[in-house]
XYZ file of C-alpha atoms in Angstrom:
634
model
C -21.483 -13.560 4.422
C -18.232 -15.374 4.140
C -17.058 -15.351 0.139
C -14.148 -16.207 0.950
C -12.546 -19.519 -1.106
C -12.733 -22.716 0.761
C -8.979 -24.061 1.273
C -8.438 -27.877 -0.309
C -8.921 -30.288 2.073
C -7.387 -33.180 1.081
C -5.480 -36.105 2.852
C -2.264 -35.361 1.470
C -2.306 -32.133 3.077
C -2.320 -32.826 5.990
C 0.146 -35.526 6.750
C 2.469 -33.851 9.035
C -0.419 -33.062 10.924
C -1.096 -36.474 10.704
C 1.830 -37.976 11.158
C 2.310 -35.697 14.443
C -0.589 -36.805 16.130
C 0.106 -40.289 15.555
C 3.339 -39.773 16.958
C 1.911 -38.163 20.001
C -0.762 -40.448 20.515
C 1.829 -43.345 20.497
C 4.077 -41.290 22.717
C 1.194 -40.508 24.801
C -0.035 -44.187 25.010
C 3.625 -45.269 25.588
C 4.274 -43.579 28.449
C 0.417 -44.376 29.445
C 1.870 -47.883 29.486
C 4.969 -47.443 31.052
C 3.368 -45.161 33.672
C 1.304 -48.087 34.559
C 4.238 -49.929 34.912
C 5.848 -48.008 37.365
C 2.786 -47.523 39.155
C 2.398 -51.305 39.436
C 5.638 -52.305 40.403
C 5.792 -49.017 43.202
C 1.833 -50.113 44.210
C 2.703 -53.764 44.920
C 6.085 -53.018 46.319
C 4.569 -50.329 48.549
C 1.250 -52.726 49.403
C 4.061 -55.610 50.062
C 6.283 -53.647 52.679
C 2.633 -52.435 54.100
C 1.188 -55.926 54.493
C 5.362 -56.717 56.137
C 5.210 -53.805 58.371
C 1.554 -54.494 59.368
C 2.287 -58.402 60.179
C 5.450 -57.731 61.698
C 3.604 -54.977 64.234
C 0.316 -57.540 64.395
C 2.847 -59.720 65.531
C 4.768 -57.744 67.915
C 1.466 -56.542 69.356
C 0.590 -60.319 70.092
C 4.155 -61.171 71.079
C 3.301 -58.074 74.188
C -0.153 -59.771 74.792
C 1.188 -63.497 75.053
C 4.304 -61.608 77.641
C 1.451 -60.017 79.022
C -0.803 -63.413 80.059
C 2.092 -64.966 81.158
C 3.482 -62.317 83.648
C -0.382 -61.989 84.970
C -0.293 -65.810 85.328
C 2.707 -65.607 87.716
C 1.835 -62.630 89.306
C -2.010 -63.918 90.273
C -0.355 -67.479 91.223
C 1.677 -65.507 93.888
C -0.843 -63.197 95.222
C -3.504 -66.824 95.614
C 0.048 -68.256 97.289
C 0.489 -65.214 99.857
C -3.687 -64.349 100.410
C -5.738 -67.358 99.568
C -7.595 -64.848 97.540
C -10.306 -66.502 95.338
C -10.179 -63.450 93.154
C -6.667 -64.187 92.542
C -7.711 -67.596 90.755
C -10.004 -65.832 88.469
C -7.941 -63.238 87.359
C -5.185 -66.278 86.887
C -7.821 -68.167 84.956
C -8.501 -64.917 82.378
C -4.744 -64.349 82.020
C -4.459 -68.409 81.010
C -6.866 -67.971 78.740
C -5.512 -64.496 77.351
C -2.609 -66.785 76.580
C -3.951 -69.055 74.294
C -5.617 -66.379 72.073
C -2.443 -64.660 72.104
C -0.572 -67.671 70.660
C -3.197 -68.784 68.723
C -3.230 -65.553 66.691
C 0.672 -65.212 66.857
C 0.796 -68.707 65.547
C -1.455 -67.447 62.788
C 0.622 -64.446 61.884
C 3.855 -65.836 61.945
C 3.165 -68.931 59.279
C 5.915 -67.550 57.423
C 8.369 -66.224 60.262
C 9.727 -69.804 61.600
C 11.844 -68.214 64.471
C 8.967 -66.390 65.766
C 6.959 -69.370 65.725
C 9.631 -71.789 67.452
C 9.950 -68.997 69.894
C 6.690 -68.390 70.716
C 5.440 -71.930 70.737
C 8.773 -72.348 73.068
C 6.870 -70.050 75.210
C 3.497 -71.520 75.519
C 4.857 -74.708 75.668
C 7.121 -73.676 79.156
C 3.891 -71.788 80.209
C 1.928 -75.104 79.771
C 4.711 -76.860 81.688
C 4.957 -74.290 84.317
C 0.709 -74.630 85.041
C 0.885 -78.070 84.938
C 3.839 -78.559 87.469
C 3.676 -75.952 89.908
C 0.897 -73.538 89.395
C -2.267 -75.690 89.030
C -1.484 -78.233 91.536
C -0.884 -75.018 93.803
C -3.882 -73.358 93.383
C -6.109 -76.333 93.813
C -4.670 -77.460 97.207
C -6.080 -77.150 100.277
C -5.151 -73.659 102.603
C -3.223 -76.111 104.731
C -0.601 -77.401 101.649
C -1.072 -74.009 100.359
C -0.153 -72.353 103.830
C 2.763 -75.484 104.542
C 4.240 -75.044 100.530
C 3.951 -71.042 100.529
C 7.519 -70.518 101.666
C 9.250 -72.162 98.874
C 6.921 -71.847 96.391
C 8.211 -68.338 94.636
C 11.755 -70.149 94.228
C 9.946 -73.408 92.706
C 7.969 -71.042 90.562
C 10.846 -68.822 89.163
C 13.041 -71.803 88.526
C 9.632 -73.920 86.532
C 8.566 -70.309 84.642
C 12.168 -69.358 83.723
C 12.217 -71.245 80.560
C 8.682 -69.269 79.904
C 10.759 -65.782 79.974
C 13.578 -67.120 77.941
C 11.448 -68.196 75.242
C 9.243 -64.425 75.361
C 12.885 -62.877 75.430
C 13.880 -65.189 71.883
C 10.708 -63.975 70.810
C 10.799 -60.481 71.260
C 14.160 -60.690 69.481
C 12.966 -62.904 66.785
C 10.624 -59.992 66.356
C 13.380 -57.243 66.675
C 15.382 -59.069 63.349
C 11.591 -59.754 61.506
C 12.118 -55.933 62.094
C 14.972 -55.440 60.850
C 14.774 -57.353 57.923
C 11.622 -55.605 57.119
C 13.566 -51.888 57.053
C 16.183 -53.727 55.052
C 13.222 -54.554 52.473
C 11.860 -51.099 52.568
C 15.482 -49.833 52.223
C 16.386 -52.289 49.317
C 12.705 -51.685 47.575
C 13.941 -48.478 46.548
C 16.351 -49.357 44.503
C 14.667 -51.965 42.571
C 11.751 -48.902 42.025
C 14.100 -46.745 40.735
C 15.537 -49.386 38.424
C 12.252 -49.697 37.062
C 11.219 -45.727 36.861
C 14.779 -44.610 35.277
C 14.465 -47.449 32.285
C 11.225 -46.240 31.584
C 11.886 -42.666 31.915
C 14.973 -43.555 29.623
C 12.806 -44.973 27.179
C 10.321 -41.909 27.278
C 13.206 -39.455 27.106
C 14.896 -41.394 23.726
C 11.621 -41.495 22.269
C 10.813 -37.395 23.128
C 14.401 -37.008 21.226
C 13.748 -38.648 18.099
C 10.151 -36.940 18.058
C 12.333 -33.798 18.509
C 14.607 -34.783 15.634
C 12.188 -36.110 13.603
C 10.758 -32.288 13.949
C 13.596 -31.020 13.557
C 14.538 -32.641 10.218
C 10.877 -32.907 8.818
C 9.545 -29.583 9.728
C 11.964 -27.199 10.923
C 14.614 -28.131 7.682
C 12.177 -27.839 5.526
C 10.907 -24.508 7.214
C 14.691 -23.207 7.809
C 14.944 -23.345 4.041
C 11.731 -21.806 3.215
C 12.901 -18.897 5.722
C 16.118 -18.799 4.160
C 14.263 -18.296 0.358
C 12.455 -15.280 2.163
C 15.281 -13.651 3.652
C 16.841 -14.211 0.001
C 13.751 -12.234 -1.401
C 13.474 -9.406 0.533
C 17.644 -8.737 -0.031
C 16.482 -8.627 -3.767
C 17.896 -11.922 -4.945
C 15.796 -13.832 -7.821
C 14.642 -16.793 -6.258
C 11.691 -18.949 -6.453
C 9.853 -21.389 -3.548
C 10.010 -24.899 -3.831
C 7.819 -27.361 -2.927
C 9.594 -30.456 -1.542
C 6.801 -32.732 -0.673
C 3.384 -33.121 -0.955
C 2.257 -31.888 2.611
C 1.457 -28.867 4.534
C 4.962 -27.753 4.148
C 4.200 -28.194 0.486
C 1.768 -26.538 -0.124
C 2.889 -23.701 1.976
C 6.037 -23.741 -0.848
C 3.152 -23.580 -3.555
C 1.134 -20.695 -2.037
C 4.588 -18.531 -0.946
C 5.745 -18.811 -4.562
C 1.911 -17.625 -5.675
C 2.266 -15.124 -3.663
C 5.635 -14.251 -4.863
C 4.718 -14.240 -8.395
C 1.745 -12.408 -7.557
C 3.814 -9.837 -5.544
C 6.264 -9.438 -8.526
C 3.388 -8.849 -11.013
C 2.295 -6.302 -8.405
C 5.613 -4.624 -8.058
C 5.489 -4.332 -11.695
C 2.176 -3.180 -12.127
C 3.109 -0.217 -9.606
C 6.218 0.156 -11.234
C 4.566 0.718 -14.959
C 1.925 2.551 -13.121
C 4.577 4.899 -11.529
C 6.416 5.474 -15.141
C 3.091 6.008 -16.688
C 2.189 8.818 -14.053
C 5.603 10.233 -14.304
C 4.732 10.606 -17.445
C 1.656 12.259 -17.611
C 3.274 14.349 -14.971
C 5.901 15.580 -17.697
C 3.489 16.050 -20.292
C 1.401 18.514 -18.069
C 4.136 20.729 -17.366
C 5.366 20.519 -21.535
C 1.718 21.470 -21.906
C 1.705 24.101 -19.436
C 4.854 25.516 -20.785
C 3.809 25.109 -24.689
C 3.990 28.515 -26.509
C 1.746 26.981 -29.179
C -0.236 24.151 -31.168
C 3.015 22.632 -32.598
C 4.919 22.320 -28.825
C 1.574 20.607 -27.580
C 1.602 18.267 -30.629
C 4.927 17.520 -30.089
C 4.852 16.814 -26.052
C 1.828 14.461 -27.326
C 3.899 12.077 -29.812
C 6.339 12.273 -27.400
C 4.137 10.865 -24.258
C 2.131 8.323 -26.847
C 5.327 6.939 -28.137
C 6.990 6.570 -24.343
C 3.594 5.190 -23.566
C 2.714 2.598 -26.510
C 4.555 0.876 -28.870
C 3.572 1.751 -32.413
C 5.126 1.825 -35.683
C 3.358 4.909 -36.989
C 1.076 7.245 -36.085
C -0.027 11.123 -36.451
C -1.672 13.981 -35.075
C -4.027 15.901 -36.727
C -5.486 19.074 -35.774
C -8.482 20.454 -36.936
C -9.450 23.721 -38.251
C -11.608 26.335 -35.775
C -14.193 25.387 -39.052
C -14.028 22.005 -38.266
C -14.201 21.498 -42.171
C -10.394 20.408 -42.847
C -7.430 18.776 -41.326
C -3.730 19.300 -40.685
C -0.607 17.124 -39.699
C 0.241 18.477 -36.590
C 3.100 15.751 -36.214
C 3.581 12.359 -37.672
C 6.175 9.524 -37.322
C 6.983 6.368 -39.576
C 8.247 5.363 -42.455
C 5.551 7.579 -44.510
C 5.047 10.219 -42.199
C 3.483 13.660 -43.433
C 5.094 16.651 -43.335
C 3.527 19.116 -40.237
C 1.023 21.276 -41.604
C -0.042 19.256 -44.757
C -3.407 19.149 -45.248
C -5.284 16.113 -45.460
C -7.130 14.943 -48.442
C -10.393 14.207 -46.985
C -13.980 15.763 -47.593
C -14.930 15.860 -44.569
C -13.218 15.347 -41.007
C -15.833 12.986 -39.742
C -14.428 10.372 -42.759
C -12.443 9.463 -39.491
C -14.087 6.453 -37.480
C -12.761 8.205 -34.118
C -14.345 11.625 -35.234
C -17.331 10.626 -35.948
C -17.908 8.426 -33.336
C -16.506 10.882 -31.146
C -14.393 8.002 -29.027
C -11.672 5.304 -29.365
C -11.924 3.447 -32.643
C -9.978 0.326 -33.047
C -9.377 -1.745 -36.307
C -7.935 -5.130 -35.320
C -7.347 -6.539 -38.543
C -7.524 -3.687 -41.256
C -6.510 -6.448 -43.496
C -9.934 -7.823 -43.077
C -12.411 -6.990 -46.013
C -15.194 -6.167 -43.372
C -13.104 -4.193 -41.825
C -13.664 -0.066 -41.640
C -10.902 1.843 -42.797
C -9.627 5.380 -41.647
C -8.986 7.238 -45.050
C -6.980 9.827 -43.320
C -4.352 7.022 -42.813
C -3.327 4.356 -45.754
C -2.960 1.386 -43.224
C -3.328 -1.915 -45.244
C -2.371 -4.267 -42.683
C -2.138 -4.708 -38.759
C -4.302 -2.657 -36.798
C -5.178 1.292 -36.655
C -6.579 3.219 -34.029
C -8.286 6.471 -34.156
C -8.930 8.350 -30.782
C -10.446 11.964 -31.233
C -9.315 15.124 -29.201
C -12.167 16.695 -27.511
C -12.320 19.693 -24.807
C -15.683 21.502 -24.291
C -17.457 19.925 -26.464
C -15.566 20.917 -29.620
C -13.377 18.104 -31.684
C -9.765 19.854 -31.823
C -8.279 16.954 -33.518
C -7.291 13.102 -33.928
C -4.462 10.820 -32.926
C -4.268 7.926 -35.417
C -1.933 4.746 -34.105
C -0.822 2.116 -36.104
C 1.144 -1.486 -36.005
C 1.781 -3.913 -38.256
C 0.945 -6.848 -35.699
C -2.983 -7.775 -35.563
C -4.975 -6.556 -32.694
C -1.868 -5.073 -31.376
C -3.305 -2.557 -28.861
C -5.108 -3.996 -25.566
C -7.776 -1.506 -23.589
C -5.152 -0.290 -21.032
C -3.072 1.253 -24.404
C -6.399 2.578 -25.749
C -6.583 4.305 -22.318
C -3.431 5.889 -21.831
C -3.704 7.395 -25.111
C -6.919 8.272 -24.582
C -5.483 10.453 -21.584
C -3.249 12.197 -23.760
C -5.548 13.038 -26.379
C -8.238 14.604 -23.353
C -4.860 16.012 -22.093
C -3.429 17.748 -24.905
C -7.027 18.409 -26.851
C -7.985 20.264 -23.228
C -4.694 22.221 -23.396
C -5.089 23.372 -26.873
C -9.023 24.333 -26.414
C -7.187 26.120 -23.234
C -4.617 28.157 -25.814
C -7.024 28.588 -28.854
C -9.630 30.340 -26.108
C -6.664 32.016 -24.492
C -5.479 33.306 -28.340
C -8.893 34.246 -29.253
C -9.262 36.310 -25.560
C -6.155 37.802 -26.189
C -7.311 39.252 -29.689
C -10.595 40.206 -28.455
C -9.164 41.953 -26.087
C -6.370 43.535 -28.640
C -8.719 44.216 -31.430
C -10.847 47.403 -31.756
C -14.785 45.788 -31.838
C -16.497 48.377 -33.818
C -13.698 48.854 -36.938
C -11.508 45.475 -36.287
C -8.056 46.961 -35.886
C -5.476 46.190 -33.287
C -5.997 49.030 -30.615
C -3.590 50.637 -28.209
C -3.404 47.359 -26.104
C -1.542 45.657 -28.674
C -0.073 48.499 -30.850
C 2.175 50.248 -27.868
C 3.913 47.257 -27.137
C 4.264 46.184 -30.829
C 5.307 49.070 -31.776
C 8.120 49.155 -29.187
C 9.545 45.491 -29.839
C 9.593 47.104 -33.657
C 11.485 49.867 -32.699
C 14.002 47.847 -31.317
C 14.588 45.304 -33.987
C 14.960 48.385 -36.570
C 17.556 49.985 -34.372
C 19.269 46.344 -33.998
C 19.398 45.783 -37.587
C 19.633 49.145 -38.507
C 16.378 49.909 -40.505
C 14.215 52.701 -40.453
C 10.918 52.613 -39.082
C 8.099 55.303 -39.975
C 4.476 55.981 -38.126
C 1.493 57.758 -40.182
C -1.180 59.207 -37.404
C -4.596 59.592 -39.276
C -7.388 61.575 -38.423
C -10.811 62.371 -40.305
C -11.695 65.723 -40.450
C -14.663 67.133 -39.090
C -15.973 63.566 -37.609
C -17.733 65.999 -34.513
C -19.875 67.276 -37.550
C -20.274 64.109 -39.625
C -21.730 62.652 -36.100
C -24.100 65.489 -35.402
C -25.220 65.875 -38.900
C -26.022 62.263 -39.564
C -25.803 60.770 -36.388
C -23.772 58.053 -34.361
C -24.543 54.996 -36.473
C -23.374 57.077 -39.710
C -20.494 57.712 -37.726
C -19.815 54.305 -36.636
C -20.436 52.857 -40.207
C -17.623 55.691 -41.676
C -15.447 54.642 -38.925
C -15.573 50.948 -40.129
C -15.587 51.491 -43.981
C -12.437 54.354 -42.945
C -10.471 51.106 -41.299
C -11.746 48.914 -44.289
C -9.394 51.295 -46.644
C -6.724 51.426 -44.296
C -6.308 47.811 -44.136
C -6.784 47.375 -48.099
C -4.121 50.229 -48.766
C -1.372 49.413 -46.175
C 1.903 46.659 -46.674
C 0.611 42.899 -45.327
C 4.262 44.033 -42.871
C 2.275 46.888 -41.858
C 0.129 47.343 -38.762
C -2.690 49.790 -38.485
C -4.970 50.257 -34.953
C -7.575 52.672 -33.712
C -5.492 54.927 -31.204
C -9.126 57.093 -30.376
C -12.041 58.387 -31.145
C -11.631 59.038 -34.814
C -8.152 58.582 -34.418
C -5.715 55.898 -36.323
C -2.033 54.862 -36.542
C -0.362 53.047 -38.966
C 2.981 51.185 -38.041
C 5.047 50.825 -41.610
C 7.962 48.510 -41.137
C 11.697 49.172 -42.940
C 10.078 52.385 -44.556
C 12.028 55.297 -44.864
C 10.510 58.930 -44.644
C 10.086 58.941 -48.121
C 8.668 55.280 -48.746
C 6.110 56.150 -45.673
C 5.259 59.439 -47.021
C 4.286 58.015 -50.314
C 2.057 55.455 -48.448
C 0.261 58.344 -46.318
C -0.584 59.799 -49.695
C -1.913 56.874 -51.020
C -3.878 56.343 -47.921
C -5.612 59.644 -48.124
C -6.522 59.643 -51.416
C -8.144 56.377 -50.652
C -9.683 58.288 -48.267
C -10.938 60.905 -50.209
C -12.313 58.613 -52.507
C -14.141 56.796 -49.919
C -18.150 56.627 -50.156
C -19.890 55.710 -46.881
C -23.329 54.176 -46.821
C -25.797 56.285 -44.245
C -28.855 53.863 -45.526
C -30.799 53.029 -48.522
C -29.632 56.061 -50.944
C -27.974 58.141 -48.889
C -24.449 58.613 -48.994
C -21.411 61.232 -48.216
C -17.706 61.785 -48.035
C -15.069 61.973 -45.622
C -11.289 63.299 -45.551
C -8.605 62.873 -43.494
C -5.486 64.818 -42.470
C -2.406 62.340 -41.823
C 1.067 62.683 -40.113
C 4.170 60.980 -41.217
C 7.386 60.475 -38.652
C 10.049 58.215 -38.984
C 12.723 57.240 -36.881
C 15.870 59.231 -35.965
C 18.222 60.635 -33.500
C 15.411 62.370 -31.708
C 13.251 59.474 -31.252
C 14.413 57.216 -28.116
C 11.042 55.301 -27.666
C 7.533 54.621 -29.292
C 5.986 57.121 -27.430
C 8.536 59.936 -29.025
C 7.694 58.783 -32.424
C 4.328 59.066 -32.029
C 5.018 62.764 -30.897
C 6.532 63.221 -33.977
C 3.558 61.779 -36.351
C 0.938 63.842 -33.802
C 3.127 66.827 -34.396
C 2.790 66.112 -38.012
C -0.826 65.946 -37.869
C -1.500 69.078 -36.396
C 0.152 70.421 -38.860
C -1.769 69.188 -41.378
C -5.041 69.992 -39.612
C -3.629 73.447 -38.991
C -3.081 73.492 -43.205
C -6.447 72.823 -44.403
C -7.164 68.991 -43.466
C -7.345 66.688 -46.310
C -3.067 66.760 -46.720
C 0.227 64.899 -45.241
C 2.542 66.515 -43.272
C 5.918 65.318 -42.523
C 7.832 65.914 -39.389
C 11.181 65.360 -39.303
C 13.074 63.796 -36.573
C 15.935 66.700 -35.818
C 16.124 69.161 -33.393
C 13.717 72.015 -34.770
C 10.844 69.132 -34.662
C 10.882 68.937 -30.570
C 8.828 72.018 -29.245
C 5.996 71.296 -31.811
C 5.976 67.514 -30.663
C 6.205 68.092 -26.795
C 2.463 69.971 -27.479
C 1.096 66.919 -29.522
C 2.991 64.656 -26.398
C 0.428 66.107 -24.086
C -2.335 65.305 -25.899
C -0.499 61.450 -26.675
C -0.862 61.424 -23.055
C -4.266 61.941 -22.524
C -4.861 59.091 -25.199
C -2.412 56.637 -23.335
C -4.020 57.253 -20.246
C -7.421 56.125 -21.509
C -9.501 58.607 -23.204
C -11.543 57.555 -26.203
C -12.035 61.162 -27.934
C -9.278 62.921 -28.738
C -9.366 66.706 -28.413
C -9.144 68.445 -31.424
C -7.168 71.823 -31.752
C -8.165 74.729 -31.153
C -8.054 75.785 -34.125
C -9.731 73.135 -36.230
């Protein structure tokens, strides 16, 4: 089915049209007329030279009959003269009365031709004369008179027909000019046709030109110009259509310039369109590239403030708890500092949190109208769009202008796209952060573990050699932990291993970093501590330690020690891994001492054979063994 709009129909738009067939159908019955003309004039001309030329041969035809009778007259009169033939007076008889039909119908033909007709009544008049004197009286003698008057009767003939052949000879010429004049006719009838078909083909041929230059200057002008407004157009020149008149050629003007207008709106449609995914395009590689919260924040003021116009506006982020929120970024005259905390309850006070979409206040002037209370808005209009990814709200972008209903649905959209954009991304980097500490913490006691602490411990070494500080590494170990597990089992020893990193991470510096590096096995990074500062806090440590009760169940408790290691940094340590040869060197010492102590190694020459043993069994650790092996001595 056809939905298509049905075009206006009305008179005024269609007057060329109009006006051109008119002007055909005039031209068209103009030369209808003068074609009828012509053919009149060249039909009566034609049938009068016809009728002329058939006369003038009817006549000439008759003119050969009447010469005809008369010879066969004389010619039977001589034979009857010289035989006496009877026959001969018959035949004489039918050639007599051959005669008069033959001038009876010449006279009739030549009504209008008066030397014909003189000559041929000349004619039968000197035949009549000629029968009368010599020829009738001759053939009704007797054969005697005949026989007596037959010698001299061919010379009395001739002499009595003679005026007979010079009247057929006037007539035959009379008939030679009616000729002639007739070709002169057909010869000057040309002419006068052709002065009657060149006038009228004159008139048809002015009339074709001003139909051509009434075209010309009605249509093609008019469509000349509407070409040239095109041509202007496409070479980028700001130009509109205009409709001259009220016709076809109007209101091709009026739907050109539609469609111009419409085209421009188009062009910059496509060309917001185009900005808008250029940016979007730049906001997923900021977002991509972020190293944290605060660059995605910022890449998403940055896009919503390219995008919209708005006066103020914020970004809060909200806590893994979702019990509290934070200024991520703000902008405006009373924008927060980032990371203030917002003074509300609850986080789904917001309209756009709780509803868990777009919220738009048009007016919040309006006394019916609901107010955000993490923004102080008291006029224009607010918007609160939450940022959601997997199903968890991350946080809220709040908008704000002091015009009423200042944001349409398209602006509600685009930042809508940010805020799925950005809240995505930062689900994306909270669940990459939280993998990345899984998989860098120790599950059973909490602690970093050698993922993390080789690394760390590395990057620390070389900031204390850059700003010259000393850096010191205790290696813990609790004595006996084989026994502890077979005496009280695994669980016993899992709960001392968790109440052992409890004390560690109570004791140690908030600088300091402490990680399970095996079995039963800890190390303690202590940052800027000298050999003395580090081991004062290995002390401490172990008489935490010692003090330490772990739970086994409801009553039942016991004890563990520890024997600890202290190195620190100096010319003989080059890497992480050579300082904590130096603490394991330590600590064998101390389990080789009686357990329960701290031994110190230092970091000269005399400490290297020692810590190339304890290196080896580093090594086995690095490369992925959970239980360390003990020495053989302990």
């Amino acid at each position: 089915m056809n939905d298509a709009p049905i075009v206006n129909q009305s008179p005024t738009r269609h007057a060329i049209r109009n006006r051109l067939l008119a002007s055909m159908a005039a031209t068209v019955a103009l030369g209808i007329v003068m074609t009828a003309i012509v053919f009149a004039v060249a039909s009566m001309t034609v049938r009068t030279l016809a009728e002329t030329t058939a006369r003038i041969d009817a006549m000439n035809a008759t003119a050969h009959a009447l010469q005809t009778a008369l010879f066969t007259q004389e010619t039977f009169a001589f034979d009857y003269a010289l035989s006496g033939r009877n026959e001969a007076i018959e035949e004489f008889d039918a050639a007599s009365a051959s005669e008069a039909i033959a001038f009876a119908d010449l006279r009739a033909l030549a009504v209008n031709s008066s030397d014909i007709l003189a000559s041929a009544t000349a004619a039968h008049d000197a035949s009549i004369a000629w029968r009368e004197e010599w020829a009738e009286p001759f053939l009704r003698a007797d054969d005697a008179a005949r026989m007596a008057g037959a010698a001299g009767a061919a010379d009395e003939s001739q002499i009595l027909f003679q005026p007979a052949e010079d009247a057929l000879a006037s007539l035959l010429g009379a008939l030679d000019v009616e000729r002639g004049s007739a070709a002169a006719e057909v010869d000057a009838s040309i002419p006068r046709l052709a002065m009657v078909i060149l006038p009228v083909g004159l008139v048809l041929t002015i009339l074709l030109a001003l139909l051509g230059m009434w075209l010309t200057r009605s249509i093609s002008g008019p469509l000349g110009r509407l070409n040239a407004t095109v041509e202007a157009l496409v070479a980028g020149e700001a130009v509109r259509f205009a409709a001259e008149r009220d016709d076809e050629l109007g209101a091709l003007a009026d739907v050109l310039e539609r469609l111009r207008v419409d085209a421009g709106d188009r062009y910059q449609l496509a060309r917001l369109e185009a900005q808008h995914a250029a940016t979007f395009n730049q906001l997923a590689e900021l977002t991509s590239f972020a190293r944290d919260e605060s660059d995605l924040v910022v890449a998403a003021s940055r896009a919503i403030r390219r995008l919209v116009a708005t006066s103020a506006g914020d970004i809060l982020l909200a806590n893994p708890s979702q019990n509290r929120l934070t200024v991520g970024i703000a902008w405006g005259e009373t924008a927060a500092e980032p990371g203030a905390l917002v003074n509300v309850d609850r986080i789904d006070r917001c309209p756009g949190i709780r509803r868990s979409s777009a919220f738009v206040a048009p007016n919040v002037a309006d006394d019916m109208a609901v107010r955000c209370p993490a923004r102080h808005a008291s006029v224009g209009t607010t918007v609160c769009i939450p940022m959601m990814a997997l199903g968890k709200m991350v946080g809220v972008i709040h908008l704000e202008s002091i015009a009423v209903a200042a944001f349409d649905p398209e602006t509600i959209r685009l930042v809508t796209r940010v805020a799925e954009n950005v809240g995505l991304a930062m689900a994306n980097a909270r669940l990459m952060n939280t993998m990345e500490g899984q998989a860098m913490t120790d599950p059973l006691t909490g602690l970093r573990n050698t993922r993390f602490f080789d690394p760390y411990l590395e990057q620390e070494l070389e900031s204390a050699r850059r700003d010259d500080q000393p850096m010191s590494v205790v290696m813990i170990d609790l004595d006996h932990f084989k026994k502890f597990n077979d005496t009280y089992g695994h669980p016993a020893g899992d709960e001392a291993l968790r109440s052992f990193a409890r004390v560690i991470g109570s004791t140690i510096r908030a600088s300091d970093v402490a990680a399970r590096y095996g079995g039963e096995e800890f190390i303690v990074a202590l940052r800027h501590a000298g050999i003395d500062e580090a081991q004062a806090m290995a002390e401490k440590l172990r008489a935490s330690i010692e003090q330490m009760v772990v739970e086994l169940g409801p009553g039942r408790y016991a004890r563990v020690t520890a024997s600890l290691g202290v190195a620190t940094t100096g010319p003989n340590v080059q890497d992480h891994k050579s300082l904590v040869s130096l603490a394991d060197a330590a600590l064998y010492r101390a389990k080789e001492g009686g357990r329960n102590r701290v031994e110190v190694t230092s970091a000269g020459p005399e400490a290297a054979a020692p810590a190339r043993a304890a290196r080896r069994r580093l090594g086995r650790i690095a490369a992925g063994r959970l239980e360390v092996l003990e020495p053989e001595a302990g």
